[in-house]
GROMACS .gro file of C-alpha atoms in nm:
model
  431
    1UNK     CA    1  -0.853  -4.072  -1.587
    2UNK     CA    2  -0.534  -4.252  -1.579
    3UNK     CA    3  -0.305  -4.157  -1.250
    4UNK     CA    4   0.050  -3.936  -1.341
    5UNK     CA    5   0.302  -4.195  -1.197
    6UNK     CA    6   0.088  -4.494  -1.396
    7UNK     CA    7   0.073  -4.261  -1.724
    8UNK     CA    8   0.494  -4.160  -1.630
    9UNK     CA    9   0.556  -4.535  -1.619
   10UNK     CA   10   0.362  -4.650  -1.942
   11UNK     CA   11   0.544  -4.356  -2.120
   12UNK     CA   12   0.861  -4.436  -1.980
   13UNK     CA   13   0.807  -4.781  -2.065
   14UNK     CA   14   0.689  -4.716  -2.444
   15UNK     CA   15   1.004  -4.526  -2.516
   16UNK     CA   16   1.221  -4.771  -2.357
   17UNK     CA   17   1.055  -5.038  -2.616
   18UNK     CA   18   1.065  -4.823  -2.883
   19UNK     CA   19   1.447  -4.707  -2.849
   20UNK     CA   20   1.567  -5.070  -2.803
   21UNK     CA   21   1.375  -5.104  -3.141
   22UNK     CA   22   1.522  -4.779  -3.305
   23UNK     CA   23   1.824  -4.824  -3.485
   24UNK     CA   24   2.031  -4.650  -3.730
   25UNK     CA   25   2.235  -4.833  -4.025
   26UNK     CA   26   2.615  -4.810  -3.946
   27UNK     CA   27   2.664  -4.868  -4.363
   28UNK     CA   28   2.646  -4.454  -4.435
   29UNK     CA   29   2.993  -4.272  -4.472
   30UNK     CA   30   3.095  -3.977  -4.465
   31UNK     CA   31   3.242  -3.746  -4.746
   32UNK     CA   32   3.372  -3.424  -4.662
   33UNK     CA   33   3.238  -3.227  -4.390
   34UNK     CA   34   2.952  -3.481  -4.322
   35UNK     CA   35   2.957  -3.671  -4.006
   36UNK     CA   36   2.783  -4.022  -3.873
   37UNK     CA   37   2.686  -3.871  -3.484
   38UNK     CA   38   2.762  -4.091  -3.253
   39UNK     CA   39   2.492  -4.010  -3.044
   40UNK     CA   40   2.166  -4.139  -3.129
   41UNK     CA   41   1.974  -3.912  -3.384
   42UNK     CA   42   1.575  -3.905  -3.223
   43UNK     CA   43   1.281  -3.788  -3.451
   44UNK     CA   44   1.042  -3.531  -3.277
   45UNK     CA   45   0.786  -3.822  -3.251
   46UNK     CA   46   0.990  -3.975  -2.965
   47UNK     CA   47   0.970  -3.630  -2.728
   48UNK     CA   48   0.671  -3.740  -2.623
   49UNK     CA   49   0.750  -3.538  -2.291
   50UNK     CA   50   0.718  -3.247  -2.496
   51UNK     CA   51   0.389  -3.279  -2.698
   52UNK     CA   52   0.146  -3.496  -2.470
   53UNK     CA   53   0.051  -3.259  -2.231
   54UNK     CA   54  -0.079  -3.109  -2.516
   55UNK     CA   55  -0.285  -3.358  -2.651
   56UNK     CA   56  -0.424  -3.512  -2.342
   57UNK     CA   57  -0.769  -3.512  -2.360
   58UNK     CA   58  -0.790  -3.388  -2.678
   59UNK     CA   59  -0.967  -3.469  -3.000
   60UNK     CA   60  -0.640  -3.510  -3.257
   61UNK     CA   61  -0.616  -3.542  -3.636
   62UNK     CA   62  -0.326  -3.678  -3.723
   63UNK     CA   63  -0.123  -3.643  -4.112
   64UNK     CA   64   0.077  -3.972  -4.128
   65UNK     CA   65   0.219  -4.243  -4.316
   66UNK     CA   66   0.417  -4.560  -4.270
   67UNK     CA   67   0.696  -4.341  -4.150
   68UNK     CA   68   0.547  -4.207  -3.879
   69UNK     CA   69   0.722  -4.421  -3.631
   70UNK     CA   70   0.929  -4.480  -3.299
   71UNK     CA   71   1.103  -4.718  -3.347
   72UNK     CA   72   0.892  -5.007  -3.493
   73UNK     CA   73   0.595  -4.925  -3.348
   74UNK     CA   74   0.372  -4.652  -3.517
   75UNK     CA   75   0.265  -4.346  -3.359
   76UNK     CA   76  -0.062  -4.373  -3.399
   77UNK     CA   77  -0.040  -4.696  -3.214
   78UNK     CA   78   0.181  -4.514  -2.952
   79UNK     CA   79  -0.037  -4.275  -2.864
   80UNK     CA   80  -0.346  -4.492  -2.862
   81UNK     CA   81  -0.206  -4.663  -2.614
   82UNK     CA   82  -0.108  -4.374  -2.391
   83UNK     CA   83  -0.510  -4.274  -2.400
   84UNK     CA   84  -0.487  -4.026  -2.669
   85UNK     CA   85  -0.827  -3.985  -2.899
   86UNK     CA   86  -0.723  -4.014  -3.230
   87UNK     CA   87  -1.091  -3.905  -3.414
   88UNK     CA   88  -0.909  -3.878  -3.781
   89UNK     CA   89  -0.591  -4.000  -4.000
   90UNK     CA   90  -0.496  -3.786  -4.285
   91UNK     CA   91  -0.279  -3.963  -4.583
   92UNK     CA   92  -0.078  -3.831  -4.851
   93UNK     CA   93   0.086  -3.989  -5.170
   94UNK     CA   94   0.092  -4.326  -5.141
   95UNK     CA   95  -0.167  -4.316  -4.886
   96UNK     CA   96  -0.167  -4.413  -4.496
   97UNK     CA   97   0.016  -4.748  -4.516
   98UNK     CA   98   0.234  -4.637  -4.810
   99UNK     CA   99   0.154  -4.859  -5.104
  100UNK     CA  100   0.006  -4.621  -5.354
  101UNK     CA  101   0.173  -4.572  -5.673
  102UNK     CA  102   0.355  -4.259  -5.779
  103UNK     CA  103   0.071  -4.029  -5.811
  104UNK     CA  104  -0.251  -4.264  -5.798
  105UNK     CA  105  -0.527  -4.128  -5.602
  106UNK     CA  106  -0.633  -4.259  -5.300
  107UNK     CA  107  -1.000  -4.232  -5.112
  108UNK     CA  108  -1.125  -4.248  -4.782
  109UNK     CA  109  -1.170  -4.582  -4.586
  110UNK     CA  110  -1.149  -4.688  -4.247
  111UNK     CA  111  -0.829  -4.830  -4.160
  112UNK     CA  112  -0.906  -5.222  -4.077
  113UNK     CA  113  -0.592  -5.212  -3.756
  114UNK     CA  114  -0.750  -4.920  -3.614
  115UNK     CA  115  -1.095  -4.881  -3.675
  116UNK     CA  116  -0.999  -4.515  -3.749
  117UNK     CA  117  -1.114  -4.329  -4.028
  118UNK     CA  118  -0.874  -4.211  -4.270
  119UNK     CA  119  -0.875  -3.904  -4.483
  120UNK     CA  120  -0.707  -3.888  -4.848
  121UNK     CA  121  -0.544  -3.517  -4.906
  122UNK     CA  122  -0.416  -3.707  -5.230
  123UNK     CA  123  -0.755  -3.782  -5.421
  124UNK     CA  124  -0.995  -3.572  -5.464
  125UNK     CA  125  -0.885  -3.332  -5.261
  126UNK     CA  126  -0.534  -3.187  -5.078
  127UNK     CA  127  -0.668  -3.007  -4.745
  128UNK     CA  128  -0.846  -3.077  -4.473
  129UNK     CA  129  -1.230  -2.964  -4.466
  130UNK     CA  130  -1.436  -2.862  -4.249
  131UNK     CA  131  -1.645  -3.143  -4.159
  132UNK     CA  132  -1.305  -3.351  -4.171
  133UNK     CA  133  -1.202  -3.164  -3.864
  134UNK     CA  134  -1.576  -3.108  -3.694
  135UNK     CA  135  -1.438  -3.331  -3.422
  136UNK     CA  136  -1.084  -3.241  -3.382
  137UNK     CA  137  -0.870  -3.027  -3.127
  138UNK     CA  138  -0.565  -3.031  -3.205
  139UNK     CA  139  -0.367  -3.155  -3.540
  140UNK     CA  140  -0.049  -3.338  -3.590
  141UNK     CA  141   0.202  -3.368  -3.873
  142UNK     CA  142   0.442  -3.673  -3.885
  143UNK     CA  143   0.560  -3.800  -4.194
  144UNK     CA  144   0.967  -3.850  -4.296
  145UNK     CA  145   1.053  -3.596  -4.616
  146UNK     CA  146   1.349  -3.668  -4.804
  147UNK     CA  147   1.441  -3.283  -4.845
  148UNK     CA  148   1.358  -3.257  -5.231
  149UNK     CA  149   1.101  -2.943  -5.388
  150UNK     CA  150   0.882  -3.218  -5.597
  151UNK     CA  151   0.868  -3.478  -5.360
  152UNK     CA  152   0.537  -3.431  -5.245
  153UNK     CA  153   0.503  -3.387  -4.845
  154UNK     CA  154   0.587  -3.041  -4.812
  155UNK     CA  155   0.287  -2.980  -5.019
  156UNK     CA  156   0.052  -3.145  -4.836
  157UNK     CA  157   0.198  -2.975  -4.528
  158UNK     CA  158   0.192  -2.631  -4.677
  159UNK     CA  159  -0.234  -2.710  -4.729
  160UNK     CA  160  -0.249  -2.894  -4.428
  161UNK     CA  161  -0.109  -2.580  -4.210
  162UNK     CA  162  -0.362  -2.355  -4.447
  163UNK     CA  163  -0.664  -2.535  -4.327
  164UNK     CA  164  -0.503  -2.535  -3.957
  165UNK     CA  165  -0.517  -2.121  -4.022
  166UNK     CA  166  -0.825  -2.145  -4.140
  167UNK     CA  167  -1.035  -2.363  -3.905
  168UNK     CA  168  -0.812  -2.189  -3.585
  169UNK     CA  169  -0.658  -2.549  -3.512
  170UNK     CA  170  -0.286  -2.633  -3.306
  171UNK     CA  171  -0.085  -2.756  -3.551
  172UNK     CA  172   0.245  -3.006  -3.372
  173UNK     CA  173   0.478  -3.048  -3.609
  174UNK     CA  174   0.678  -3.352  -3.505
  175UNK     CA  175   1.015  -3.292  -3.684
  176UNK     CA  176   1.237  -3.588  -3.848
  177UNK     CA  177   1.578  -3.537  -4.023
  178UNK     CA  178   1.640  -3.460  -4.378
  179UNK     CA  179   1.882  -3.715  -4.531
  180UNK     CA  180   1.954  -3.484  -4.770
  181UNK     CA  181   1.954  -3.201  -4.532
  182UNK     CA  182   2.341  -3.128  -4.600
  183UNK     CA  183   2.319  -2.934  -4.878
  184UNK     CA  184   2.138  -2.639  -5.086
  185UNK     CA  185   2.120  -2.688  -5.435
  186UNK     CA  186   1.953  -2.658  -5.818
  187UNK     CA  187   1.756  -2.388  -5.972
  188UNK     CA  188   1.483  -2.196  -5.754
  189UNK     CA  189   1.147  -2.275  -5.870
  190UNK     CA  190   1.002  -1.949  -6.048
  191UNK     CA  191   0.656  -1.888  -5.992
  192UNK     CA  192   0.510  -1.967  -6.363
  193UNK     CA  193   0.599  -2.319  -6.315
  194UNK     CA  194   0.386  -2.389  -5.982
  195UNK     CA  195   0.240  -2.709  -5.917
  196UNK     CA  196   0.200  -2.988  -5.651
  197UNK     CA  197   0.542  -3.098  -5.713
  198UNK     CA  198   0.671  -2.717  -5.653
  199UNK     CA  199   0.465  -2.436  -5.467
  200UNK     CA  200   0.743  -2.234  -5.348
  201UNK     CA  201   0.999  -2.065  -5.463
  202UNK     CA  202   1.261  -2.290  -5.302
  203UNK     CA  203   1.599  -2.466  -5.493
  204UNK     CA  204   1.522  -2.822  -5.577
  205UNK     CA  205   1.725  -2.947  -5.260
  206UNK     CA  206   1.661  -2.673  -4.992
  207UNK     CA  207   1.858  -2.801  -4.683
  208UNK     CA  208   1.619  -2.812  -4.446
  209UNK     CA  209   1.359  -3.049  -4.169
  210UNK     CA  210   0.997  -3.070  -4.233
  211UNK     CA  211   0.994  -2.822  -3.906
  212UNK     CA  212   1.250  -2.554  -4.034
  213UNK     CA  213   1.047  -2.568  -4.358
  214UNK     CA  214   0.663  -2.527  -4.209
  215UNK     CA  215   0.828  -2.265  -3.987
  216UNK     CA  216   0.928  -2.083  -4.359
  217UNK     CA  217   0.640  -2.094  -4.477
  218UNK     CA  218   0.397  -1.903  -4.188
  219UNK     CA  219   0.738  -1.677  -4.162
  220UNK     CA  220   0.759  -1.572  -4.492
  221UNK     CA  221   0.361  -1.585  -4.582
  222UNK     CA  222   0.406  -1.790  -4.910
  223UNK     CA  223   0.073  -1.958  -4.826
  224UNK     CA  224  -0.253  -1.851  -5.045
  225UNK     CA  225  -0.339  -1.467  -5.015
  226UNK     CA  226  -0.669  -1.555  -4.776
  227UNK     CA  227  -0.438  -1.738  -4.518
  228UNK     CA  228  -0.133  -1.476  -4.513
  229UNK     CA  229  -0.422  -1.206  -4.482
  230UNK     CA  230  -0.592  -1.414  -4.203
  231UNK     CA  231  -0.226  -1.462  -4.052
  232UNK     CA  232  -0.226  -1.082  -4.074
  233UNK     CA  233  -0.508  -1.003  -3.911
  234UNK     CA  234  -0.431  -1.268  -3.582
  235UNK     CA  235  -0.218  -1.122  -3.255
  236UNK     CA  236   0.121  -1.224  -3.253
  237UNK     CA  237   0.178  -1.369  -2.929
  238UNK     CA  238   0.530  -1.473  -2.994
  239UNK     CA  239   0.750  -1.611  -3.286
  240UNK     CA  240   0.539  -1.915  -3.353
  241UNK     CA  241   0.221  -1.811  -3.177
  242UNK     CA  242  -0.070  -1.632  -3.288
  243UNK     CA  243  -0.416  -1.584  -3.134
  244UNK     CA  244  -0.636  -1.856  -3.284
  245UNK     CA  245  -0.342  -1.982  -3.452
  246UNK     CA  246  -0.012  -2.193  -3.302
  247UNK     CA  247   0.206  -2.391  -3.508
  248UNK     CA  248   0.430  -2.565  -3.261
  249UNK     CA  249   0.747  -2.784  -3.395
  250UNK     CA  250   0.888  -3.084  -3.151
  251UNK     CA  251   1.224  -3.087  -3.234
  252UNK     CA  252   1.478  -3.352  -3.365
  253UNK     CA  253   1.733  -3.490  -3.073
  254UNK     CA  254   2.122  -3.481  -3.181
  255UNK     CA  255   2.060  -3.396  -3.527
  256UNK     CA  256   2.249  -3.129  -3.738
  257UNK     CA  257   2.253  -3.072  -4.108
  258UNK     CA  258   2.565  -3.275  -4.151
  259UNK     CA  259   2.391  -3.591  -3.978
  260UNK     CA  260   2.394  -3.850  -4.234
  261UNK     CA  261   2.064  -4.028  -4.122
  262UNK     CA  262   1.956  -4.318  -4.268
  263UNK     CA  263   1.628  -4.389  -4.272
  264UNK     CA  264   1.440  -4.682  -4.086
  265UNK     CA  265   1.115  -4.690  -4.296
  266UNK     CA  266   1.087  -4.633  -4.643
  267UNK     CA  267   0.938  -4.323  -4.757
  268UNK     CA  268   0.750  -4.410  -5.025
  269UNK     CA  269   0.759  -4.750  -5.277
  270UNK     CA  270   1.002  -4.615  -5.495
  271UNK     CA  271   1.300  -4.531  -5.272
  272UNK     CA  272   1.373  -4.848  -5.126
  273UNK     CA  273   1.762  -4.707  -5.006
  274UNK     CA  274   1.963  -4.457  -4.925
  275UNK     CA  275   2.131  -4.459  -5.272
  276UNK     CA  276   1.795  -4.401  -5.447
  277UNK     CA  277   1.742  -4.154  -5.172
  278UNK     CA  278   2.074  -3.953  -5.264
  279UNK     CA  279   2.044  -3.997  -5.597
  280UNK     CA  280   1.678  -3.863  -5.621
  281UNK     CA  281   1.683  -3.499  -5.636
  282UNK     CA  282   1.945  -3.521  -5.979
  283UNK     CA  283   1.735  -3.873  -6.152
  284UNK     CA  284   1.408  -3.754  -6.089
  285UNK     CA  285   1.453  -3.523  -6.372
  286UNK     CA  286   1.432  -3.802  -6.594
  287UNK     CA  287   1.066  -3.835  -6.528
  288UNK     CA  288   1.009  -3.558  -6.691
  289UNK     CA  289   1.166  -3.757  -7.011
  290UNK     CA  290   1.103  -4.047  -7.220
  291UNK     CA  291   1.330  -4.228  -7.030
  292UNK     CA  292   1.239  -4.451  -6.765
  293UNK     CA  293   1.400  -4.326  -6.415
  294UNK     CA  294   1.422  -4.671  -6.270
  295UNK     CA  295   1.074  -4.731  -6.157
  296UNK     CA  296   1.030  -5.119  -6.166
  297UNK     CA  297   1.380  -5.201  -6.088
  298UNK     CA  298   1.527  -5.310  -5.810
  299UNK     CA  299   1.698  -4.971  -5.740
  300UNK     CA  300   1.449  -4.696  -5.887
  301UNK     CA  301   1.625  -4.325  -5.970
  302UNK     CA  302   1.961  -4.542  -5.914
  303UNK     CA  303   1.870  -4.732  -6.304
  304UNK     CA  304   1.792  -4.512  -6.605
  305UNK     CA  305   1.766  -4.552  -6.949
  306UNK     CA  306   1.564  -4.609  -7.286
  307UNK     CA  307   1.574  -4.869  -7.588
  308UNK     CA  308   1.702  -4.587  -7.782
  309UNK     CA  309   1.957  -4.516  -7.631
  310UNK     CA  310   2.342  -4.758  -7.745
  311UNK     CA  311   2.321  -5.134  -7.632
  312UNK     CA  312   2.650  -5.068  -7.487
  313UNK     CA  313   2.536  -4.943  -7.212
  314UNK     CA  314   2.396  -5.087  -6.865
  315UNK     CA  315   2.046  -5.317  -7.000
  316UNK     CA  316   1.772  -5.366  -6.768
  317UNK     CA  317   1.416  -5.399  -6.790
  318UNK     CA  318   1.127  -5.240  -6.614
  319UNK     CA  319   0.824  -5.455  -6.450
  320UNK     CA  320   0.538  -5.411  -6.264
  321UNK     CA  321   0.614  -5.403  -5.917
  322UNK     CA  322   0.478  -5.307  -5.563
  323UNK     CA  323   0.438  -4.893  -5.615
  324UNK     CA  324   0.506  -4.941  -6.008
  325UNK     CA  325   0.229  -5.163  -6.136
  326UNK     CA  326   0.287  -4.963  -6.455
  327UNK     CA  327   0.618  -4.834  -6.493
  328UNK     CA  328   0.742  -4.651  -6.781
  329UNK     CA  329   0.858  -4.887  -7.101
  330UNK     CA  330   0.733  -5.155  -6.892
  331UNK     CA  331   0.852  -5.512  -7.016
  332UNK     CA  332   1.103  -5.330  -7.301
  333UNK     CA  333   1.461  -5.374  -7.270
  334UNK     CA  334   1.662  -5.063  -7.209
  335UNK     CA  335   2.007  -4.898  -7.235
  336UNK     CA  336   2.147  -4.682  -6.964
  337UNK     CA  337   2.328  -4.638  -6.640
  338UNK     CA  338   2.324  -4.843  -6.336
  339UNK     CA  339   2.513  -4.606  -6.044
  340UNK     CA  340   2.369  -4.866  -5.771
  341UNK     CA  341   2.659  -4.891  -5.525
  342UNK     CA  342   2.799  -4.831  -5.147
  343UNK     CA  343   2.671  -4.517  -4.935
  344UNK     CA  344   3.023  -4.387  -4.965
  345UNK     CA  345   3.110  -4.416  -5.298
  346UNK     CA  346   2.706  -4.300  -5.365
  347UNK     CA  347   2.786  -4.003  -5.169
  348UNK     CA  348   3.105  -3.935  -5.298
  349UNK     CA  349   2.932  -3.921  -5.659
  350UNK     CA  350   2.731  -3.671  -5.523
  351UNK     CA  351   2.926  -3.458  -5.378
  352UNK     CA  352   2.696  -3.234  -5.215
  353UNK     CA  353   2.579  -3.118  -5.510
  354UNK     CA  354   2.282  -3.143  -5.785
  355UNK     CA  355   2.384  -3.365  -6.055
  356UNK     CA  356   2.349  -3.314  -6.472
  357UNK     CA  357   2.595  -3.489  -6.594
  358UNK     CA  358   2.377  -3.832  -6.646
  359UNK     CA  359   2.095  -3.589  -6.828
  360UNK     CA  360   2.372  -3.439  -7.023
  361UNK     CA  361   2.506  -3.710  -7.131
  362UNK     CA  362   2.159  -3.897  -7.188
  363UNK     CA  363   2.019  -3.602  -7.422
  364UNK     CA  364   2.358  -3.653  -7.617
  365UNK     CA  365   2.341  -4.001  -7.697
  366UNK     CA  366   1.946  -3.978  -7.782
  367UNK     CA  367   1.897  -4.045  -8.155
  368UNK     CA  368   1.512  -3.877  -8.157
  369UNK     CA  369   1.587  -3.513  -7.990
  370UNK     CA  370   1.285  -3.357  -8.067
  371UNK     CA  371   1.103  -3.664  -7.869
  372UNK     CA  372   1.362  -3.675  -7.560
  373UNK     CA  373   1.152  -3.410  -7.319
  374UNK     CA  374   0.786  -3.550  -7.272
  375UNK     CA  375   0.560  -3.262  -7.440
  376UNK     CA  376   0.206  -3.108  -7.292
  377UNK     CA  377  -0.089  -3.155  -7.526
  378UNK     CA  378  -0.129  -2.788  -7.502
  379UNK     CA  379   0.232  -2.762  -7.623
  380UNK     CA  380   0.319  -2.487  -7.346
  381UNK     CA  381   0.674  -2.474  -7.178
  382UNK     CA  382   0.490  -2.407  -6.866
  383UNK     CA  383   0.296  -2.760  -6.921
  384UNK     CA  384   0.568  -2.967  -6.978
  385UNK     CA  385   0.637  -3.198  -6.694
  386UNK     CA  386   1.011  -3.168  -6.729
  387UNK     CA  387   0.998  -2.742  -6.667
  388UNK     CA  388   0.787  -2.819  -6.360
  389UNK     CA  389   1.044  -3.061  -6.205
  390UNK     CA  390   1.270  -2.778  -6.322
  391UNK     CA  391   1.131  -2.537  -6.182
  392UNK     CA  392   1.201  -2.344  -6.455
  393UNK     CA  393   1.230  -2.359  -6.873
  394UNK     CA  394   1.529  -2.258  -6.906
  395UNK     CA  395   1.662  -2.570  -6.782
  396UNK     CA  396   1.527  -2.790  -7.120
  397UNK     CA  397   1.652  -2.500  -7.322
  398UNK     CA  398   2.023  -2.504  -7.175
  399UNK     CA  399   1.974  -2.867  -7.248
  400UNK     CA  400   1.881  -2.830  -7.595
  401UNK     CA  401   2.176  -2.574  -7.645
  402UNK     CA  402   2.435  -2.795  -7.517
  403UNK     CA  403   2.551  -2.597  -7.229
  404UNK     CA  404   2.758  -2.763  -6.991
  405UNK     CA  405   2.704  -2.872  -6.644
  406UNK     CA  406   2.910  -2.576  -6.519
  407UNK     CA  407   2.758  -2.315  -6.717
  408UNK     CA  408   2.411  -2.412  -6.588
  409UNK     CA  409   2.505  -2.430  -6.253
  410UNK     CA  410   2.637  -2.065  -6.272
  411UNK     CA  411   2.278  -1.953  -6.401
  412UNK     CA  412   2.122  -2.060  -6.052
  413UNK     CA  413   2.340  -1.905  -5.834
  414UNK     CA  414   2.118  -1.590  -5.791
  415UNK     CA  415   1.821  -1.799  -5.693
  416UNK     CA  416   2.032  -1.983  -5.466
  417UNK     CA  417   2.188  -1.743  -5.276
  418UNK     CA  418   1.875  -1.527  -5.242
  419UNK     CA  419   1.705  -1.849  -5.074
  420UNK     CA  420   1.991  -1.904  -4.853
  421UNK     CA  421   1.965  -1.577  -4.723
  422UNK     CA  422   1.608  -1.637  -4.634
  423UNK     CA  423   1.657  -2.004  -4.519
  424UNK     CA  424   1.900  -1.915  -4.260
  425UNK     CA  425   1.657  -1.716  -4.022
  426UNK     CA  426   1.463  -2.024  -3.968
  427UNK     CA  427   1.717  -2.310  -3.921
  428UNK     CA  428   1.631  -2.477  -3.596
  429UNK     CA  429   1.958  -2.690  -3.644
  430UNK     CA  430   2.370  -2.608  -3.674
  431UNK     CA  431   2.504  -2.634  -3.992
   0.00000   0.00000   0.00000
């Protein structure tokens, strides 16, 4: 067993290493009442203070991906090196290292810099099992969200804190900042429409860190009936505590939710910037369409457009790429937008809001109509990939109808004010 003041001075030494590494982009703006800090924002991950005493001489899982970092140095190579016993990695879309395609299923392997086995929860299966965790203590989330209902993570996290309930693991939490944590926005997801890319029922941007957001979900019981009835039936020790149960979350450092942080590591293949990052939650929608939303471009969800559409317009054409080996109208050349530009004119665009206008304007100019929303074999409005990005099917229909941007927006203020009610009692950060 290592002695405290040589284990102080290697941690002392790792953060020092990793903070000279960590740095933050000075190219983001501000718009409004958004605000660069200038103190240095600090994910969870870098508390270590706060979380190894926990994990000493444990047996940890730990959910990761490529941007589960301090600084440039992963975590699980941080920890390794402090003596921690990582038994198991757990990966989710795109896998561990972060290659995957949108979507494509990845199995188990051992991962060749570790010698660590790693776990899929985006093949053939989404949680944890038992023999997965046979030889674990204590679990550990890490991986960067980008604050948007279908992107993926808070998924995985809402099954990966079930099978913590359910096999009577710690679950650490190691918060990072939402870079679109600044505002609340979109329709709220309605329960018919449920899926992987939507469990809850939560706006499409929701305004809040992987931590304030697992903290929702045990608060709230929105996980499956067996785990809010074993959450039931487990002594409350205190606000996140129960007996057999604790979900703990390590805190961000200077962060509020009118930091504009800009990421160091990718989150996934496809956004490669902050401008695909901010323009994400309003493009996306276009993968519910026969448009293509940018994916083998050089600025994915920031490019959009279809052959269809008038040669006017922006022309670009998809390839296979790195994370879009087969993109949508791969190799044809398309008609669209382009809104590719600075952080502050992106977020000026924006404007702290959801926006239509591009879909509008897109279903407008679209010659075929009836062919514009990609349709379900089974020819149900709940199966159509478009209503579960939506959230919703009233969304296509409004659409169809030729409502404006306005008009829909009014429809989801209901939804959205509901949810802000509820969101508020578990902020961890000012707003």
């Amino acid at each position: 067993m290592k002695h405290p003041k040589f284990l102080f001075f290697t941690v002392l030494t790792i953060l020092l290493v990793n903070l000279s590494a960590f740095s933050q982009s000075k190219d983001a703006a501000s718009k409004g009442k958004n605000t660069i800090k200038s103190n240095l924002i600090l994910p969870g991950a870098f508390n270590l203070k706060a979380y190894l005493p926990m994990i000493r001489n444990k047996n940890v899982g730990i959910f990761a991906n490529q941007t589960s970092v301090l600084g440039k140095v992963h975590l699980v190579d941080t920890l390794r090196k402090l003596g921690v016993n990582i038994t198991v990695i757990f990966g989710p879309e795109h896998g561990f290292r972060g290659t995957a395609d949108a979507g494509e299923k990845v199995g188990n392997y051992i991962d060749s810099a570790t010698g660590i086995p790693v776990v899929s929860l985006y093949g053939a299966k989404r949680a944890p099992s038992a023999e997965d965790l046979k030889n674990v203590d204590v679990l550990i989330f890490d991986i960067q969200d980008v604050g948007v209902r279908f992107y993926t993570f808070i998924s995985s996290l809402e099954a990966y804190i079930e099978a913590a309930v359910a096999f009577n693991k710690p679950l650490l939490v190691l918060d990072r900042p939402n870079p679109n944590g600044f505002y609340v926005d979109g329709p709220v997801l309605q329960p018919a429409f449920k899926s992987f890319i939507g469990m809850q029922p939560v706006p499409v941007v929701y305004g809040m860190t992987i931590g304030e957001y697992a903290t929702m979900l045990v608060g709230e019981k929105w996980m499956s009936p067996n785990i809010n009835n074993t959450l039931d039936s487990l002594k409350l020790v205190s606000k996140d505590t129960f007996k057999g149960f604790r979900l703990k979350v390590i805190p961000c450092k200077n962060y509020t939710h009118q930091s504009l942080y800009t990421l160091p590591v990718n989150p996934s293949p496809n956004l490669q910037d902050m401008g695909s990052i901010y323009w994400y939650p309003s493009t996306c929608f276009f993968e519910g369409t026969v448009l293509s939303e940018g994916r083998g471009t050089p600025t994915p969800f920031q490019i959009f457009g279809h052959p269809s559409l008038p040669k006017t317009l922006y022309a670009f054409t998809p390839v296979s790429t790195l994370g879009a080996k087969e993109p949508k109208l791969k190799n044809q050349l398309c008609y669209g937008w382009n809104l590719a530009s600075t952080t502050k004119n992106t977020l000026q665009q924006i404007n702290n809001r959801l926006q239509l206008g591009y879909l509008l304007k897109a279903y407008q100019l679209f010659p075929d109509k009836e062919q514009f929303f990609i349709l379900p074999k089974s020819g149900k409005a709940e199966g159509m990939f478009f209503n579960k990005l939506a959230g919703n099917k009233e969304l296509s229909e409004q659409i169809k109808q030729g409502l404006s941007e306005e008009e829909i927006r009014k429809t989801w203020e209901p939804g959205l004010n509901a949810f802000k009610i509820i969101r508020k009692k578990y902020l961890l950060y000012a707003e």
